[in-house]
CSV table of C-alpha atoms in Angstrom, one decimal:
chain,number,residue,atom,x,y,z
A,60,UNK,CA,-22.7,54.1,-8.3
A,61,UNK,CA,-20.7,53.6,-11.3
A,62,UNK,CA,-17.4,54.9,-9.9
A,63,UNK,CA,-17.3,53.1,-6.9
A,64,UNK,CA,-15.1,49.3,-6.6
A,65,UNK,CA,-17.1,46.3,-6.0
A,66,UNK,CA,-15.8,44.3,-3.2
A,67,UNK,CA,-14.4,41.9,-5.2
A,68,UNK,CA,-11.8,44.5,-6.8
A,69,UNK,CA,-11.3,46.6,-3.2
A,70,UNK,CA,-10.4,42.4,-2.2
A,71,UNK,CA,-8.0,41.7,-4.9
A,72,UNK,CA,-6.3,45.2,-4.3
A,73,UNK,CA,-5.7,44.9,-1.1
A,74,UNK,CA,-4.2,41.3,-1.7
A,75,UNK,CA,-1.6,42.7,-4.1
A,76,UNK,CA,-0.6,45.6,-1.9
A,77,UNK,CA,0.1,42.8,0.8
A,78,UNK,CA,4.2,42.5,0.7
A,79,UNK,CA,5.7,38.9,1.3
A,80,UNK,CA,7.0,40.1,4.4
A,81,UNK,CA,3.8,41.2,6.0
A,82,UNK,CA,2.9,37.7,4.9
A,83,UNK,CA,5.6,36.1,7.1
A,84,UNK,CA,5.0,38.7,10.0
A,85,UNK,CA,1.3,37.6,9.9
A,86,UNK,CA,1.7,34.4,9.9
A,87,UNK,CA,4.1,34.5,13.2
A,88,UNK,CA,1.7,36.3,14.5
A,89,UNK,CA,-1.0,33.8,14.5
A,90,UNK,CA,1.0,31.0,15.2
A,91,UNK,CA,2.0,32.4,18.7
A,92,UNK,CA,-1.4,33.5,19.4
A,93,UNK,CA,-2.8,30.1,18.7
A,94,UNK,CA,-0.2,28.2,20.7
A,95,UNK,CA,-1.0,31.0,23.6
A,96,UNK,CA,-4.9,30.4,23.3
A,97,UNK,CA,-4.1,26.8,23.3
A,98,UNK,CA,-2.1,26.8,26.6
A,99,UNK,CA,-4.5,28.8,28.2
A,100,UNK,CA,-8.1,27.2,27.0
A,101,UNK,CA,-6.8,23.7,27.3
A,102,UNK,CA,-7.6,21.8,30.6
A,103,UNK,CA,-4.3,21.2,32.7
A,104,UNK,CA,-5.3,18.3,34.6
A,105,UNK,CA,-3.4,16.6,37.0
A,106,UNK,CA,-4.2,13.0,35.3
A,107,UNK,CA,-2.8,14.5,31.5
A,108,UNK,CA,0.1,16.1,33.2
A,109,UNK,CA,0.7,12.8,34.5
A,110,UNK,CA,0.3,10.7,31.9
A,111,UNK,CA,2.0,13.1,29.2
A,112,UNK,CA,5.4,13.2,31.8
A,113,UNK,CA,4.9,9.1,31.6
A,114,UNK,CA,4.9,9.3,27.6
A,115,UNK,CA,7.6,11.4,27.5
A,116,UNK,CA,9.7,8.7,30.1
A,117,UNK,CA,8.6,5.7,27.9
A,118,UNK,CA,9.7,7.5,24.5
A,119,UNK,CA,13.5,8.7,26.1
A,120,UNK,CA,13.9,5.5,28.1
A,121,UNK,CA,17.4,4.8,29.0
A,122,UNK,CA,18.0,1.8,31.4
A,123,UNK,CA,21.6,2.9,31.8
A,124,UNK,CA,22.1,6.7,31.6
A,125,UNK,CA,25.5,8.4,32.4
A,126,UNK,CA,25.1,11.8,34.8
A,127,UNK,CA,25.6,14.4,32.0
A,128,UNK,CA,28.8,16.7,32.1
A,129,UNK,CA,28.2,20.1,32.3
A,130,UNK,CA,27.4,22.0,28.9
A,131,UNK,CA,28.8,25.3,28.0
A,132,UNK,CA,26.8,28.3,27.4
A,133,UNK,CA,25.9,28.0,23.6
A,134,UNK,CA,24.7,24.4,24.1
A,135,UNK,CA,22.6,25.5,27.5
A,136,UNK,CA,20.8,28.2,24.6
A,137,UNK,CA,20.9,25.8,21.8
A,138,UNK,CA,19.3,23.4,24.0
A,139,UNK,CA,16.8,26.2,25.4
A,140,UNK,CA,15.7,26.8,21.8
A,141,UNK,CA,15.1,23.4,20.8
A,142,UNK,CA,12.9,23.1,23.9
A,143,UNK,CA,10.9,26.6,23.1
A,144,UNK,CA,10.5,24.7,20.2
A,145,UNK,CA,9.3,21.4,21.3
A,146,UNK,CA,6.8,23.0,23.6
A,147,UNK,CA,5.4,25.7,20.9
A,148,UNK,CA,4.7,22.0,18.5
A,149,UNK,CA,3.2,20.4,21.8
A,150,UNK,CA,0.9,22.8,22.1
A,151,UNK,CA,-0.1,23.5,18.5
A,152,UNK,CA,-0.1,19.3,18.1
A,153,UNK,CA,-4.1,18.4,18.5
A,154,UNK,CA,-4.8,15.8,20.8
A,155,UNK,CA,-6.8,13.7,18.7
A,156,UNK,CA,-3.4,13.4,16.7
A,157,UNK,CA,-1.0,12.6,19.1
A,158,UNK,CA,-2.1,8.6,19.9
A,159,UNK,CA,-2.4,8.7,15.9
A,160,UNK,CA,1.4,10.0,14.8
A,161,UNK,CA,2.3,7.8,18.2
A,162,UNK,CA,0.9,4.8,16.3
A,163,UNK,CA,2.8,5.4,13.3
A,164,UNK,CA,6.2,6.1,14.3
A,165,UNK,CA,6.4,3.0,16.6
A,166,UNK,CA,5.4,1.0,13.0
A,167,UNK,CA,8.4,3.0,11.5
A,168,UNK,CA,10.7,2.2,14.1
A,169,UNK,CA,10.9,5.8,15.5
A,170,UNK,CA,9.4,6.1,18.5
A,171,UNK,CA,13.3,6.2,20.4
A,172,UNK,CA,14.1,9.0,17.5
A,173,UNK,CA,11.4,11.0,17.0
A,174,UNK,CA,8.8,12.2,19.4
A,175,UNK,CA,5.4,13.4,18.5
A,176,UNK,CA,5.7,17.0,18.8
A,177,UNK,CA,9.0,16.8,16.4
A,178,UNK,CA,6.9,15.0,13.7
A,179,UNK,CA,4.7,17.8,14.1
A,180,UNK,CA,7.2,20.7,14.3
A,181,UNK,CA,8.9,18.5,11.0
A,182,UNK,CA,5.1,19.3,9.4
A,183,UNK,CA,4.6,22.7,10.3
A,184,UNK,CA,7.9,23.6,9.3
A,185,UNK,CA,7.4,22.0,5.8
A,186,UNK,CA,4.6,23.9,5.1
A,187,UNK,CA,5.8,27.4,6.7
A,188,UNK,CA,8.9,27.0,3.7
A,189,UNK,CA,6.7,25.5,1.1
A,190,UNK,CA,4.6,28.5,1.8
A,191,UNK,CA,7.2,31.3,2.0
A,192,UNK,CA,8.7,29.8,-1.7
A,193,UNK,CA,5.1,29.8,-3.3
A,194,UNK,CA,5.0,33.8,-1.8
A,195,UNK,CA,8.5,34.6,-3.4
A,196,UNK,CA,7.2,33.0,-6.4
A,197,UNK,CA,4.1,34.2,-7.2
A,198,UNK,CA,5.2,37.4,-5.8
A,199,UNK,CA,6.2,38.7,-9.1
A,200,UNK,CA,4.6,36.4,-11.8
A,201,UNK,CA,1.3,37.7,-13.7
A,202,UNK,CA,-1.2,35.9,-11.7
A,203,UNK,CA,-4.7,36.6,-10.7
A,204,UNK,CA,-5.5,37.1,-6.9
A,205,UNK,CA,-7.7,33.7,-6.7
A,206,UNK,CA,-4.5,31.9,-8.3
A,207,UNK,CA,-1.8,33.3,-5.7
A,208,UNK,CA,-4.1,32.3,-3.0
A,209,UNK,CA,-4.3,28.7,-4.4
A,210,UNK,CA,-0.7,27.9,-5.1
A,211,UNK,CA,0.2,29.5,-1.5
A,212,UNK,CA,-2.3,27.3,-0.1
A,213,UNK,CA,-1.9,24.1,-1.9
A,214,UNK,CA,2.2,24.5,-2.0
A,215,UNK,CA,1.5,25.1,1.5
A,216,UNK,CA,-0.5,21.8,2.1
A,217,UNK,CA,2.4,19.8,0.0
A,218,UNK,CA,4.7,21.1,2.5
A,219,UNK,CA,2.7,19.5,5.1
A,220,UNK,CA,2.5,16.6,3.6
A,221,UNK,CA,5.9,15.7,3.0
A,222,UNK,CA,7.2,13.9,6.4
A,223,UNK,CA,3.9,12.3,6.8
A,224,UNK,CA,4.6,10.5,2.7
A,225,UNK,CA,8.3,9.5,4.3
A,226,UNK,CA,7.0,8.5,7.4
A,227,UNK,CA,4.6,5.9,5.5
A,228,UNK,CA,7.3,5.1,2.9
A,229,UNK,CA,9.8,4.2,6.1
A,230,UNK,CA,6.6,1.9,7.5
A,231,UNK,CA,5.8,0.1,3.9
A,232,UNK,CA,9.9,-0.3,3.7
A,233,UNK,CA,9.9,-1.7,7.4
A,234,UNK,CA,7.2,-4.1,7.0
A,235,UNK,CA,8.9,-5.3,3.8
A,236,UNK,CA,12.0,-6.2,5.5
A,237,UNK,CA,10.2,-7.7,8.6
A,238,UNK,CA,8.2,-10.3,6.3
A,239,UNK,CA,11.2,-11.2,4.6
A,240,UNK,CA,13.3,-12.0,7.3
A,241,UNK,CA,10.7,-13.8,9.8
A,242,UNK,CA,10.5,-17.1,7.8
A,243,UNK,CA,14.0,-17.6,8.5
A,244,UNK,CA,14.2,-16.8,11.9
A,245,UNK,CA,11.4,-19.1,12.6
A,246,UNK,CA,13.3,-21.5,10.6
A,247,UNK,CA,16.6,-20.9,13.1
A,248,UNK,CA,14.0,-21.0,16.4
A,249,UNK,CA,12.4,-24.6,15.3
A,250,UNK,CA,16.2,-26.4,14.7
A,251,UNK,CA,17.4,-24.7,18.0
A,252,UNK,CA,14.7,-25.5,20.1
A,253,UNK,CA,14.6,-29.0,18.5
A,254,UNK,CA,18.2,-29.2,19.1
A,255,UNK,CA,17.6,-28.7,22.9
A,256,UNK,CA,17.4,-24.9,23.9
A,257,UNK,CA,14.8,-23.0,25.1
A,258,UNK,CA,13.1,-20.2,23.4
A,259,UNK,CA,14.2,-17.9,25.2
A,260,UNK,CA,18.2,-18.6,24.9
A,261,UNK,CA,17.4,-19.9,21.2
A,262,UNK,CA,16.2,-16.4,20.3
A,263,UNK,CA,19.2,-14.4,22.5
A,264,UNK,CA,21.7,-16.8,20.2
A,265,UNK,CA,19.7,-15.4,16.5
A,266,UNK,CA,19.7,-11.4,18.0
A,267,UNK,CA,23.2,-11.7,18.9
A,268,UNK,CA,24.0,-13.3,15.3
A,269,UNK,CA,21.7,-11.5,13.1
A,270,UNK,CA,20.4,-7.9,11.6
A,271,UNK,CA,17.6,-6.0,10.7
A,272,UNK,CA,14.3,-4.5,11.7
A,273,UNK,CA,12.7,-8.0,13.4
A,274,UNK,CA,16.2,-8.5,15.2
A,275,UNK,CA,15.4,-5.4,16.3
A,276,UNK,CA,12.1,-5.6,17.5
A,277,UNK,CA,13.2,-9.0,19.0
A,278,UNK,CA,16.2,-7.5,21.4
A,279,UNK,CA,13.7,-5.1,22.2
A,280,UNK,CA,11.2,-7.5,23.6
A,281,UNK,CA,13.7,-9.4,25.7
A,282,UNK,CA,14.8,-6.1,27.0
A,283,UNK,CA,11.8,-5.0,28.5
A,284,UNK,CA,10.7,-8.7,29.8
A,285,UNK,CA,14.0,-8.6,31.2
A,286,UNK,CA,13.1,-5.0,33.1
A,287,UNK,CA,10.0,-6.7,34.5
A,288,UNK,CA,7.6,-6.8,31.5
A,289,UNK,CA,5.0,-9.7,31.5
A,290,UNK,CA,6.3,-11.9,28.6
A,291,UNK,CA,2.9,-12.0,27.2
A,292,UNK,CA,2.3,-8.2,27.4
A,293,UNK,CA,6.0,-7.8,25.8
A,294,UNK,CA,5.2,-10.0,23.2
A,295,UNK,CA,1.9,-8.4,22.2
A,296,UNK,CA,3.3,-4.9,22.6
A,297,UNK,CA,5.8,-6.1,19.8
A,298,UNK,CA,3.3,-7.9,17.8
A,299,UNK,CA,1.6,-3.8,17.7
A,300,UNK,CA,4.7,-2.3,17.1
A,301,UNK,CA,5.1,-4.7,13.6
A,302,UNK,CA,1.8,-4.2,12.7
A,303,UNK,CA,1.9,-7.2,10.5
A,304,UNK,CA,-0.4,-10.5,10.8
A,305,UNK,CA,2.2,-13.0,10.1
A,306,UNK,CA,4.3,-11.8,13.5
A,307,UNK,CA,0.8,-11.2,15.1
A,308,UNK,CA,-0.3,-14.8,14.5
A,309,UNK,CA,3.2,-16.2,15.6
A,310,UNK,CA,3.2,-14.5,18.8
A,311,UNK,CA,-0.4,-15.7,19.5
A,312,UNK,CA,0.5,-19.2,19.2
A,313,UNK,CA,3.7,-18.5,21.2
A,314,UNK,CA,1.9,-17.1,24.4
A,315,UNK,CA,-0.7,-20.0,24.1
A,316,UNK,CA,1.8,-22.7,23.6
A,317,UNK,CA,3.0,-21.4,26.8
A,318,UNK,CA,0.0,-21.1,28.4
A,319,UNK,CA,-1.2,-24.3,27.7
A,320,UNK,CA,2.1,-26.1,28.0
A,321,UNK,CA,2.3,-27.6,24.5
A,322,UNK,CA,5.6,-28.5,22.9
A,323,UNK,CA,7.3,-25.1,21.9
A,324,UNK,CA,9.3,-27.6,19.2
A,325,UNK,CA,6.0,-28.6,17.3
A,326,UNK,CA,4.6,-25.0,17.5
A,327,UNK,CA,7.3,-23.2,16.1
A,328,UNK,CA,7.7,-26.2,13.5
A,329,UNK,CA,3.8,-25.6,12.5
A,330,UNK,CA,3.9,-21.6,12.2
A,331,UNK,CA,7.2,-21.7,10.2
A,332,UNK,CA,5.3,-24.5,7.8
A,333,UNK,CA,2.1,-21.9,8.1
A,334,UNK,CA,4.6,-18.8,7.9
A,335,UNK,CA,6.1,-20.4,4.7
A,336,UNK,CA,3.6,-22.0,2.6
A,337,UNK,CA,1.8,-17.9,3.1
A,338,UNK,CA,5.1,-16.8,1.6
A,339,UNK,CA,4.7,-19.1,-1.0
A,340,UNK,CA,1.0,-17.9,-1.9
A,341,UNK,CA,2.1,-14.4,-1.7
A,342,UNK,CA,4.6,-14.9,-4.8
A,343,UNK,CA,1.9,-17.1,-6.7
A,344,UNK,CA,-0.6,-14.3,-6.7
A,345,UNK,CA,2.2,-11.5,-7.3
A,346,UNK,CA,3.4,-14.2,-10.4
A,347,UNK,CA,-0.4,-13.9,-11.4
A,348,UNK,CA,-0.3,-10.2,-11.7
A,349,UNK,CA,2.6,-9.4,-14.0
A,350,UNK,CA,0.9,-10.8,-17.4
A,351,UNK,CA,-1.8,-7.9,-16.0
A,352,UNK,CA,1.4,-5.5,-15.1
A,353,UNK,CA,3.6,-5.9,-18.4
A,354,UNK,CA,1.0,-5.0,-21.3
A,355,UNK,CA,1.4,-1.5,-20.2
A,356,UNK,CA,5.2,-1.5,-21.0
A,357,UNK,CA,4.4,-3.5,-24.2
A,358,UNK,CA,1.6,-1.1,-25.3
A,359,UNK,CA,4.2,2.3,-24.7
A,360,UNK,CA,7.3,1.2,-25.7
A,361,UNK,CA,7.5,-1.9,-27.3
A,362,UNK,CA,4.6,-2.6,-29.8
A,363,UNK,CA,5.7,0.8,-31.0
A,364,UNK,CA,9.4,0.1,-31.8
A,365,UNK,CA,8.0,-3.0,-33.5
A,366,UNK,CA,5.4,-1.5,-35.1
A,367,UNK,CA,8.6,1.2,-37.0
A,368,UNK,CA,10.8,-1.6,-37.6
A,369,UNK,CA,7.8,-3.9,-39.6
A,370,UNK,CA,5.6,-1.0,-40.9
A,371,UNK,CA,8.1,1.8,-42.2
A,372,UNK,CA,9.8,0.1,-44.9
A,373,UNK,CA,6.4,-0.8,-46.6
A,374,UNK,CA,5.3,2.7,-46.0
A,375,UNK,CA,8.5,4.1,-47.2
A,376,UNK,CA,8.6,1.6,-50.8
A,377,UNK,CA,4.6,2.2,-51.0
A,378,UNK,CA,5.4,6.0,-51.3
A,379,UNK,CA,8.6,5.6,-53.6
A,380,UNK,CA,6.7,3.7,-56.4
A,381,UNK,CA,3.2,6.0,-56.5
């Protein structure tokens, strides 16, 4: 009949009756049903109970821990919040994601800072404020049903997105840094070896001397071959943790040198040759692409300026004397 709604307008009424708060309440809702369904329908086997107790050991690792004093009673809370926390982003955190973000915070460095479930918990909670300011927003502008629905959802998605851009931006910045500095620390191993140390007390003398994200990643492998790691399994594990082919290559030839019982001198002296003459090849072809990078600039803000400093005058006398 004529006088009935479609579903479309009984749809887009209902939406606008919807208050921001009933929003909020809603979406609580849901999140603690889905981390309850999640807890009960995922499989708690003894083997991922096992092996998520040894994740959690290897991430807070502390060879040397003092006995903690006793806490008072708002820290015992604060501290019992931050775990209902933690465990409501474990269990909303999918599985297929978890060796993923593990992968990318040991590239950033942040695998002793951040665990999985608080780069998760960092996400969720982007998007849960993201989405509550695109609801105050769009709670009194003059916009259609369909649009509200897309800015909550796409403000909501930005929100999301936002640790996972830093996280990525700390990895590019890391792996900067890292290729920087290893052609002179390979430069300091080959004249200290050469001059009669071994590699392992040649590379204790350049961590206790120098700074920065390969120092780091250094220390850290002579720490765990020092806890009983295999040297070749600790050097690999930090080759992973770089994620760069320049530090993969050099510990390759490190654990075969060793294996094969070639001259450490000559090896270090032919990957810092290899190590630099890349460097050098790198700057060539970035060289080769500014002619390509600067015509922009040129074509926005230069050929303009020139263009009003030769062609106005003309202009200007042309128009004066017709």
């Amino acid at each position: 009949m004529a006088n009935q709604m479609k579903p479309v307008e009984r749809i887009r009424e209902f939406l606008d009756k919807i208050t921001y708060r009933q929003w909020v309440v809603a979406a609580g809702v849901v999140s603690i049903l889905l981390g309850l369904i999640r807890s009960k329908v995922e499989p708690q086997t003894t083997v991922r109970r096992r092996m998520e107790s040894l994740e959690t050991l290897a991430e807070e690792r502390e060879p040397f821990a003092q006995p903690s004093a006793p806490q008072p009673e708002e820290k015992k809370q604060a501290g019992g919040f931050k775990q209902m926390l933690a465990a409501l982003s474990t269990a909303l955190t999918p599985l297929r994601l978890r060796p993923i973000i593990q992968k990318r915070l040991l590239l950033a460095g942040k695998s002793r800072e951040w665990s999985i479930a608080e780069f998760f918990g960092s996400c969720l909670l982007g998007a849960v404020v993201m989405w509550l300011f695109a609801l105050v927003m769009v709670r009194n502008g003059a916009y259609a049903p369909v649009q509200k629905a897309m800015m909550v959802f796409l403000l909501g998605i930005l929100g999301g997105l936002m640790p996972v851009v830093f996280l990525n931006t700390t990895i590019q910045r890391r792996q900067k840094q890292i290729e920087h500095q290893l052609p002179e620390v390979l430069d300091l191993l080959c004249v200290s070896v050469q001059a009669g140390l071994s590699f392992d007390a040649a590379l204790s003398k350049i961590t206790a001397r120098m700074k920065g994200p390969f120092i780091d990643e250094c220390r850290r492998m002579q720490d765990d071959i020092r806890m009983g790691v295999v040297r070749r399994t600790a050097m690999r594990s930090m080759a992973d943790r770089c994620g760069l082919e320049d530090v993969s290559l050099f510990m390759t030839s490190i654990i075969q040198a060793e294996r094969l019982g070639t001259s450490m001198g000559k090896t270090l002296k032919n990957q810092a040759d290899n190590i630099r003459e890349r460097r050098r090849q790198y700057v060539k072809a970035q060289a080769m692409k500014a002619p390509v990078k600067i015509v922009f600039p040129l074509v926005l803000f230069i050929f303009p300026a020139i263009f009003v400093v030769t062609l106005v005058p003309s202009l200007l006398y042309l128009l004066k004397n017709l």
